[in-house]
Tab-separated table of C-alpha atoms in Angstrom:
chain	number	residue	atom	x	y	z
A	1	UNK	CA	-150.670	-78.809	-64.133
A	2	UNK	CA	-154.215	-78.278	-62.880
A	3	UNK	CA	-152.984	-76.463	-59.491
A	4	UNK	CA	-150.819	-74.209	-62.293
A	5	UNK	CA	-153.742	-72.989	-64.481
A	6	UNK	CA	-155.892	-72.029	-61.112
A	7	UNK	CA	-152.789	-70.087	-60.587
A	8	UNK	CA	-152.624	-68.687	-63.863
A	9	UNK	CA	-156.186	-67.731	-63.498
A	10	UNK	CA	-155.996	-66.140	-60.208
A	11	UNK	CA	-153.369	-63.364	-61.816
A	12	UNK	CA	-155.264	-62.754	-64.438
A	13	UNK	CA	-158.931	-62.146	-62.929
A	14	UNK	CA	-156.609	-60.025	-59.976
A	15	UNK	CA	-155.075	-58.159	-62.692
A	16	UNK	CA	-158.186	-57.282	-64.261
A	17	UNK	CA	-159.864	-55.957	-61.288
A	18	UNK	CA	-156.986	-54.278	-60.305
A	19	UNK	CA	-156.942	-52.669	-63.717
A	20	UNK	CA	-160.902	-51.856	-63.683
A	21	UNK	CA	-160.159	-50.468	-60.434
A	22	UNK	CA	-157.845	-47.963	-61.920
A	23	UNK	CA	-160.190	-47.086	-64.790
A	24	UNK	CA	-162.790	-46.605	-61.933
A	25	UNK	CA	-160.352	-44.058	-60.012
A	26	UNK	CA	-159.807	-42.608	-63.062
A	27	UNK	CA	-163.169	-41.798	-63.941
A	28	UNK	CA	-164.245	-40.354	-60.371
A	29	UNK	CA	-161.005	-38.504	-61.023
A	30	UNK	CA	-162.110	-36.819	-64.531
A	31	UNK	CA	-165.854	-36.651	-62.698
A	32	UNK	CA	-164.226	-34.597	-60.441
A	33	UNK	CA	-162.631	-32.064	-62.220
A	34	UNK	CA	-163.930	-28.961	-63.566
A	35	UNK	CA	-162.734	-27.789	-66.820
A	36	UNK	CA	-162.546	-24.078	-66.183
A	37	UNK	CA	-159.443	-22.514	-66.318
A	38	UNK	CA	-157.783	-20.650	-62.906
A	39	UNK	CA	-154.994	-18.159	-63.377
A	40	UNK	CA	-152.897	-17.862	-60.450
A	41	UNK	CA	-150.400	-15.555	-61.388
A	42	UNK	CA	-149.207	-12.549	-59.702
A	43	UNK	CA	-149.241	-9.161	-61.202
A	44	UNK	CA	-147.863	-5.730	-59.571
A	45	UNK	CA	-147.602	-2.190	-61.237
A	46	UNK	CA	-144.617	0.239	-59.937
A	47	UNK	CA	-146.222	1.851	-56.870
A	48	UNK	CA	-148.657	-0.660	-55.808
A	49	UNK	CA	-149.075	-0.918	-52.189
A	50	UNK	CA	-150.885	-3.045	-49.746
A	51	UNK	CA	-151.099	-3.369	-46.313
A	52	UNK	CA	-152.656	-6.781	-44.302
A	53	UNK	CA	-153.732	-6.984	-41.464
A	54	UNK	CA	-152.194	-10.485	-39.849
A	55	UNK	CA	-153.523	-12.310	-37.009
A	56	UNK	CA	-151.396	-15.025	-35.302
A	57	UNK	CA	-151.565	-17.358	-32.605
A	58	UNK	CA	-148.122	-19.098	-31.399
A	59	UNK	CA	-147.636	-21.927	-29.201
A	60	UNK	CA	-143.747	-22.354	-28.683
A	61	UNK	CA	-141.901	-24.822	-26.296
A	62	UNK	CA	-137.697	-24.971	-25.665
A	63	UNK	CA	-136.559	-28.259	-23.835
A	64	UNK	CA	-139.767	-29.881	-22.999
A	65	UNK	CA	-140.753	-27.179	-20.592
A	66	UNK	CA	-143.463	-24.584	-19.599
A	67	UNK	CA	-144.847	-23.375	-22.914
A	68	UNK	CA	-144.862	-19.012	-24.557
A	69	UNK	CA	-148.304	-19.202	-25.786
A	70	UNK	CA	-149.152	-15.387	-27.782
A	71	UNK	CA	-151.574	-13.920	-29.623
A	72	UNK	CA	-150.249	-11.398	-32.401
A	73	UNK	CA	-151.816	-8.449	-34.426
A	74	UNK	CA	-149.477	-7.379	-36.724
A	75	UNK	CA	-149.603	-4.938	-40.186
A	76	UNK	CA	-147.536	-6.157	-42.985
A	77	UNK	CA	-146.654	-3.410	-45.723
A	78	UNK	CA	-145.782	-4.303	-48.988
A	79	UNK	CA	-145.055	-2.263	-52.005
A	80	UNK	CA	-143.637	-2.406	-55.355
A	81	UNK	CA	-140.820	-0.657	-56.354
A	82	UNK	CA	-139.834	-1.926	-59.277
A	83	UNK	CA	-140.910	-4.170	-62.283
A	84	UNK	CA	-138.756	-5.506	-65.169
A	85	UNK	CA	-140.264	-5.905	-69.089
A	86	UNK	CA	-140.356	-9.609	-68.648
A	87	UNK	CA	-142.646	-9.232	-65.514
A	88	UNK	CA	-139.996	-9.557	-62.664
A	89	UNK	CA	-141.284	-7.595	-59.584
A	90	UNK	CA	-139.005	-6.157	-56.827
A	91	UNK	CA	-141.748	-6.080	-53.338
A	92	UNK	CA	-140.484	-4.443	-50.324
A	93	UNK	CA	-142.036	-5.679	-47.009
A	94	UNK	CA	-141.897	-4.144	-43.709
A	95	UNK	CA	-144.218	-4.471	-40.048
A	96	UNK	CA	-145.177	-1.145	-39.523
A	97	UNK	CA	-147.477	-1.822	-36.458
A	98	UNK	CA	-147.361	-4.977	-33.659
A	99	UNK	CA	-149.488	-5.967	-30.500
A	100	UNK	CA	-148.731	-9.198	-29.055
A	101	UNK	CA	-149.922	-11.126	-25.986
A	102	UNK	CA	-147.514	-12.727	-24.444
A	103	UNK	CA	-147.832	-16.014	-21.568
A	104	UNK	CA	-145.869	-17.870	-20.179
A	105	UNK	CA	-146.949	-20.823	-17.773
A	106	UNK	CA	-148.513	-19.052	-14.771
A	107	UNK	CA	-147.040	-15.546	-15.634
A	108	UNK	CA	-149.001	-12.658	-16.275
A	109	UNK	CA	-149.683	-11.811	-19.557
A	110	UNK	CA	-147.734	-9.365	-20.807
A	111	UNK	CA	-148.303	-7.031	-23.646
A	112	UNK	CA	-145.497	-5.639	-26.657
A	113	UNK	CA	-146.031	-2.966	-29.114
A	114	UNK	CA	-142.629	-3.034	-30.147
A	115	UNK	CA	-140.073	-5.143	-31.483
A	116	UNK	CA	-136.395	-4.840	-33.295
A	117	UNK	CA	-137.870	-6.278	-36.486
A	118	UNK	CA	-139.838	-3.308	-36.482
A	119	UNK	CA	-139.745	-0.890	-39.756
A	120	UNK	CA	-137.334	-3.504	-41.289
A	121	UNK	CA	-137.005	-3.658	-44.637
A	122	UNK	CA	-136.850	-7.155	-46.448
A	123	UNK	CA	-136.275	-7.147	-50.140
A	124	UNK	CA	-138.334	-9.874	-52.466
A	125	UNK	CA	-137.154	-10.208	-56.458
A	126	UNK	CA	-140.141	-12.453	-58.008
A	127	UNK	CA	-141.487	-14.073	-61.197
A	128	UNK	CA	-145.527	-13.227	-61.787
A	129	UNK	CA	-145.776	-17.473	-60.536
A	130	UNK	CA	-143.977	-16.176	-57.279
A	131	UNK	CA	-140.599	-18.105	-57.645
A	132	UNK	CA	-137.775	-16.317	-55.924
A	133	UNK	CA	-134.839	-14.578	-57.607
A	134	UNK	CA	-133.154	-12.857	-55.174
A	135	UNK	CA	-134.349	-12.047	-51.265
A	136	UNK	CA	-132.084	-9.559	-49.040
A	137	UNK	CA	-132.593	-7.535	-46.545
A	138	UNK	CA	-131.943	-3.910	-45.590
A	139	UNK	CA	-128.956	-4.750	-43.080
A	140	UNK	CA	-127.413	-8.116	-43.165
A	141	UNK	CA	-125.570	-7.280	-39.964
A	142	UNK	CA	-127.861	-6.205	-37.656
A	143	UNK	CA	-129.525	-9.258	-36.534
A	144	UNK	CA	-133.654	-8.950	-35.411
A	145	UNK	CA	-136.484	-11.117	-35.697
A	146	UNK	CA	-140.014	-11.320	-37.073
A	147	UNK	CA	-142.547	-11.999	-33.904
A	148	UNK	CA	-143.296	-15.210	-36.086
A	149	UNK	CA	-139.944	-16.528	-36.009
A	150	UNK	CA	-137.851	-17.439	-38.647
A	151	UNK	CA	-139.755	-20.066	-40.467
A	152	UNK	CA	-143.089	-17.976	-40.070
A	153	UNK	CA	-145.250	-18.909	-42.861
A	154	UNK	CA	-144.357	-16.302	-46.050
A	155	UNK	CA	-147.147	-14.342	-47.902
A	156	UNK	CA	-145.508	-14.655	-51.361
A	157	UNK	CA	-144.367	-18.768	-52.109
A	158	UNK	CA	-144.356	-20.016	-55.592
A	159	UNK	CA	-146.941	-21.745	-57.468
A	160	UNK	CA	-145.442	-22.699	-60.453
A	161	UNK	CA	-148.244	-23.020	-62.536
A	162	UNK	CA	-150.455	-19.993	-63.891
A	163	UNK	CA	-153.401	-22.026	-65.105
A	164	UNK	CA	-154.919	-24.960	-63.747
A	165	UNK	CA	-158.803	-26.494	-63.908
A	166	UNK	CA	-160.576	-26.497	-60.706
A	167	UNK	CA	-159.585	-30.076	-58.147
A	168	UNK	CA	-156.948	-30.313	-60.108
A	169	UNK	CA	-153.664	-31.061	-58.258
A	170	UNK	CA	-149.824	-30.432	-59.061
A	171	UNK	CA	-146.610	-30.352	-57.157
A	172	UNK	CA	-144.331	-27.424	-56.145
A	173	UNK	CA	-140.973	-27.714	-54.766
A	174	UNK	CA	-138.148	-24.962	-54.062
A	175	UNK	CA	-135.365	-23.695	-51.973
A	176	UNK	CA	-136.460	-20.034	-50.227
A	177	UNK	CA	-134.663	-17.647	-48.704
A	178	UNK	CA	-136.949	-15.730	-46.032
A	179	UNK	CA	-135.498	-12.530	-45.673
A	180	UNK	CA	-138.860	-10.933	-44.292
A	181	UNK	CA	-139.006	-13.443	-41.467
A	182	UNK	CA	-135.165	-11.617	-40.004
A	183	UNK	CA	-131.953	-11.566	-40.347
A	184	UNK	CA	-130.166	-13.590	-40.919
A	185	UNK	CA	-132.623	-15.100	-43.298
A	186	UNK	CA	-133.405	-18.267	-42.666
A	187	UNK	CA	-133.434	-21.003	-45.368
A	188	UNK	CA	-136.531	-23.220	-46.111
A	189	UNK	CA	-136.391	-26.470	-48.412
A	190	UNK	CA	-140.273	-27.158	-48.885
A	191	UNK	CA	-142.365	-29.336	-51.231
A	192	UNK	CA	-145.952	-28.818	-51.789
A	193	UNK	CA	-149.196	-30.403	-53.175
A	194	UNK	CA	-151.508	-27.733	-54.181
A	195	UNK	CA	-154.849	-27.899	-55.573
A	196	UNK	CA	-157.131	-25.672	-57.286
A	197	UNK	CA	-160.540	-24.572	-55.701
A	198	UNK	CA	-163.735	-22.985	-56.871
A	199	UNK	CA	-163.392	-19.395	-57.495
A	200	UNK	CA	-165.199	-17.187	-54.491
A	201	UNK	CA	-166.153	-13.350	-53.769
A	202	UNK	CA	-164.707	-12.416	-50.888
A	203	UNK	CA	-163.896	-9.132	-49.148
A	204	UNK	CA	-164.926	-7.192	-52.418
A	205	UNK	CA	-162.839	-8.931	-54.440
A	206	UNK	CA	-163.624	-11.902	-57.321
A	207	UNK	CA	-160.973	-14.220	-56.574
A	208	UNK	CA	-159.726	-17.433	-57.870
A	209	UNK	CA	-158.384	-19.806	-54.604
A	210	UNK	CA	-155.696	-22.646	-54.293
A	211	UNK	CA	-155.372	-24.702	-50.990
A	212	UNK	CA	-151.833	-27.010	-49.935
A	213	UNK	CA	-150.163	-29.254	-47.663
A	214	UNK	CA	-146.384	-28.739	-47.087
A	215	UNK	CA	-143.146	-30.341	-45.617
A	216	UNK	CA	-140.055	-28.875	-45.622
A	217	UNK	CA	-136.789	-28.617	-43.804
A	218	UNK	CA	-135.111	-24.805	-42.586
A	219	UNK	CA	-131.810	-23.896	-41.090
A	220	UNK	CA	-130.478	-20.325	-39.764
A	221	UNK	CA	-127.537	-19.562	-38.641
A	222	UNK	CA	-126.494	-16.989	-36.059
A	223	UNK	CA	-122.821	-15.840	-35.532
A	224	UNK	CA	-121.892	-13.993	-32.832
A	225	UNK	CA	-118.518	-13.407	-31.392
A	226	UNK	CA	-118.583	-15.690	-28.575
A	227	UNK	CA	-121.146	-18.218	-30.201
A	228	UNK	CA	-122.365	-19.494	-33.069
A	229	UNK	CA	-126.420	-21.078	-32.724
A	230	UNK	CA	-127.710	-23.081	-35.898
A	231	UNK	CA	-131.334	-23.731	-35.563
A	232	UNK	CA	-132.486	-26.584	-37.608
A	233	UNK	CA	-136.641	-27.282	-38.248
A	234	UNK	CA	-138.425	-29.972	-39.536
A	235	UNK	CA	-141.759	-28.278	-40.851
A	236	UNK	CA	-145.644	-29.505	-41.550
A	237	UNK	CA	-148.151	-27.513	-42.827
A	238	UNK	CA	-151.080	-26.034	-44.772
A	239	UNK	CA	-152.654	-23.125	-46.277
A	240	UNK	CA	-155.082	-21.877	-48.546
A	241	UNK	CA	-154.593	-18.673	-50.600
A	242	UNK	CA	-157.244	-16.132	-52.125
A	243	UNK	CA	-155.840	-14.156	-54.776
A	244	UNK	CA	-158.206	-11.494	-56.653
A	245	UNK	CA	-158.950	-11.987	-60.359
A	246	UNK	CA	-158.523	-8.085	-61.473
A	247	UNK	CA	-155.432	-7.248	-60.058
A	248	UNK	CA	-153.536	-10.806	-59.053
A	249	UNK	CA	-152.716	-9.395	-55.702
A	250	UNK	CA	-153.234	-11.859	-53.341
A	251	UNK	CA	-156.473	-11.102	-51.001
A	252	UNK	CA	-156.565	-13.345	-48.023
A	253	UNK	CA	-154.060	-16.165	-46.905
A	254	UNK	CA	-154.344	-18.590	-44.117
A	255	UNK	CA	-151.752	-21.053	-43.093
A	256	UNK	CA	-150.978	-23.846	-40.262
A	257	UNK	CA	-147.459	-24.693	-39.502
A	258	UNK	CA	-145.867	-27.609	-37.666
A	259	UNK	CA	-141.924	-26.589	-36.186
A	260	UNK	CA	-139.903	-29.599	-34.660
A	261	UNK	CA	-136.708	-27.682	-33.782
A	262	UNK	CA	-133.105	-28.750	-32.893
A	263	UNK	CA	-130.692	-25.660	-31.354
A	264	UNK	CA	-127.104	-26.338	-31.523
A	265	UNK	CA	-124.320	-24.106	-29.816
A	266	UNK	CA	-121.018	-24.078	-30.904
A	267	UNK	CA	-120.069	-26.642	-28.011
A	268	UNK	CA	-122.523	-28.754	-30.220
A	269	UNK	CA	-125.099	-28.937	-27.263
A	270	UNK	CA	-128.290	-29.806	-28.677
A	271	UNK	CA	-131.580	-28.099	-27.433
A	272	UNK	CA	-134.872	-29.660	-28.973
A	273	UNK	CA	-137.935	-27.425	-29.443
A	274	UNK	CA	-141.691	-27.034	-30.651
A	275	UNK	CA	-143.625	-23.949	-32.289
A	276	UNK	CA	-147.117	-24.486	-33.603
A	277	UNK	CA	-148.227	-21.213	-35.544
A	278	UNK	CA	-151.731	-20.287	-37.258
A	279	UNK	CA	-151.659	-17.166	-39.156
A	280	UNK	CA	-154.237	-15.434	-40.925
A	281	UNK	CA	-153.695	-12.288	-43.592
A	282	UNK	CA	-156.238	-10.540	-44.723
A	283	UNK	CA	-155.625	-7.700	-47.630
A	284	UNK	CA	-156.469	-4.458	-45.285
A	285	UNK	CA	-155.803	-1.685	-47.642
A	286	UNK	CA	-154.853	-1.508	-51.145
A	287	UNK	CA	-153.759	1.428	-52.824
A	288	UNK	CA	-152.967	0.766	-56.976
A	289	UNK	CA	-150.175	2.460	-58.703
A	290	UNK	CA	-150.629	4.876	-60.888
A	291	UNK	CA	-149.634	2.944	-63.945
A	292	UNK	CA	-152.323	0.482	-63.235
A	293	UNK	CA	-155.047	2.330	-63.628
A	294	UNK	CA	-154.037	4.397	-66.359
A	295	UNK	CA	-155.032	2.044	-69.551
A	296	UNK	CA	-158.784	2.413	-67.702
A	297	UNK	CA	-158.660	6.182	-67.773
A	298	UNK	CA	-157.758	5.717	-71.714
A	299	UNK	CA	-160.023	3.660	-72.139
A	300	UNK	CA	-163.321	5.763	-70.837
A	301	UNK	CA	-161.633	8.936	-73.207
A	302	UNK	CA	-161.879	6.977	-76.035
A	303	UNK	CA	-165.552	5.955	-75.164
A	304	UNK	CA	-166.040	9.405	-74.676
């Protein structure tokens, strides 16, 4: 009986201190939070256009041997060219200009200005929170490829949330279809944990920021005549995103990715494979429809 209420008493004092323990976390949790509202939503006018400047460093390795290391410049143009009453946005993105340093193992470096994915149009249908309604591309059957690969981390991913308080955390998961990485588009399962940062000026721009980690799954699949490759990735990653406060464009983006790849033939041979990608976009040029800055021209005639 005696060895029973030590027992007894053991639960409860662990129970208690487990439970203060909680309050405690709790408390550095609401410490830690800053009640101002961010709005991350997206917002484009008809006309909009903007053009980044992306810098990217690739590491990739097929089979365990020597690996392409490259260095890419690219400019990403991306305009709007349509927009629906309930805030649906049709982008169209396109590389317009590439240089890329190219090595492999003891090989000279070699330098490209050009690539098939060049002038390609992908098509984006979004939600102002980024979700994706519909992705295509200009030709589904001429096959190319971004420079960054299929699973190249993607400008314009969905937040779900338009207003959150700064450290504050929540959870985004969705099925995308990355038509601006080539075609065919590859597919990308991903969960994320985002979290809400201070706001920051940066690049001329007042901006609110969100940062995330990331896994996901992708799978593309070519189809030739005499083969058929299915390239399946298991992805890590990060990023942080800078999006600007007057026009909810996004301003700057940064992201780390993590590729484990598997490449399968259609004599099921398996191939394994690595790419390790950072990217960096940074809003170059941004030239505002029309439409959006027409309420501001009202506005200064009625003041006059």
């Amino acid at each position: 009986m005696y060895l029973l209420n030590i027992i007894v008493l053991i639960i409860i004092l662990s129970t208690n201190l487990l439970n203060a323990q909680d309050d405690s976390d709790n408390e550095a949790r609401e410490k830690m939070i800053i009640y101002e509202i961010q709005d991350f939503s997206y917002k484009f006018f008809k006309g909009d256009t903007l053009r980044y400047k992306v810098a990217a460093f690739d590491s990739i390795i097929i089979n365990y041997g020597k690996p392409l290391e490259k260095t890419r410049y690219e400019t990403i143009e991306i305009t709007c060219d349509s927009v629906t009453k309930d805030r649906r946005f049709l982008l169209s993105l396109r590389m317009i200009n590439l240089i890329s340093d190219e090595n492999f193992g003891k090989v000279e470096k070699i330098r490209r200005t050009t690539s098939p994915w060049m002038n390609r149009k992908s098509h984006l249908w979004i939600d102002s929170l980024g979700n994706r309604l519909a992705a295509y591309a200009d030709d589904s059957l001429s096959y190319a490829l971004s420079p960054g690969g299929a699973f190249s981390p993607y400008l314009i991913f969905p937040i779900n949330e338009t207003y959150r308080y700064i450290n504050e955390s929540w959870m985004v998961s969705s099925n995308d279809t990355l038509c601006e990485n080539g075609v065919p588009c590859g597919i990308m399962n991903q969960s994320s944990l985002f979290r809400a940062l201070k706001p920051i000026d940066t690049l001329g721009y007042d901006c609110v920021r969100l940062n995330y980690i990331k896994t996901a799954i992708g799978a593309l699949n070519v189809i030739m005549p005499d083969n058929r490759i299915r390239t399946e990735a298991t992805i890590a990653g990060s990023g942080a995103m800078t999006i600007s406060k007057k026009y909810r464009v996004p301003v700057h983006y940064f992201a780390n990715i993590e590729q484990k790849l598997l490449i399968i033939n259609s004599e099921n041979d398996e191939t394994p494979g690595l790419h390790f990608i950072s990217v960096d976009w940074t809003l170059e040029q941004f030239i505002p429809s029309p439409e959006r800055t027409a309420p501001e021209k009202k506005q200064k005639k009625k003041k006059k």
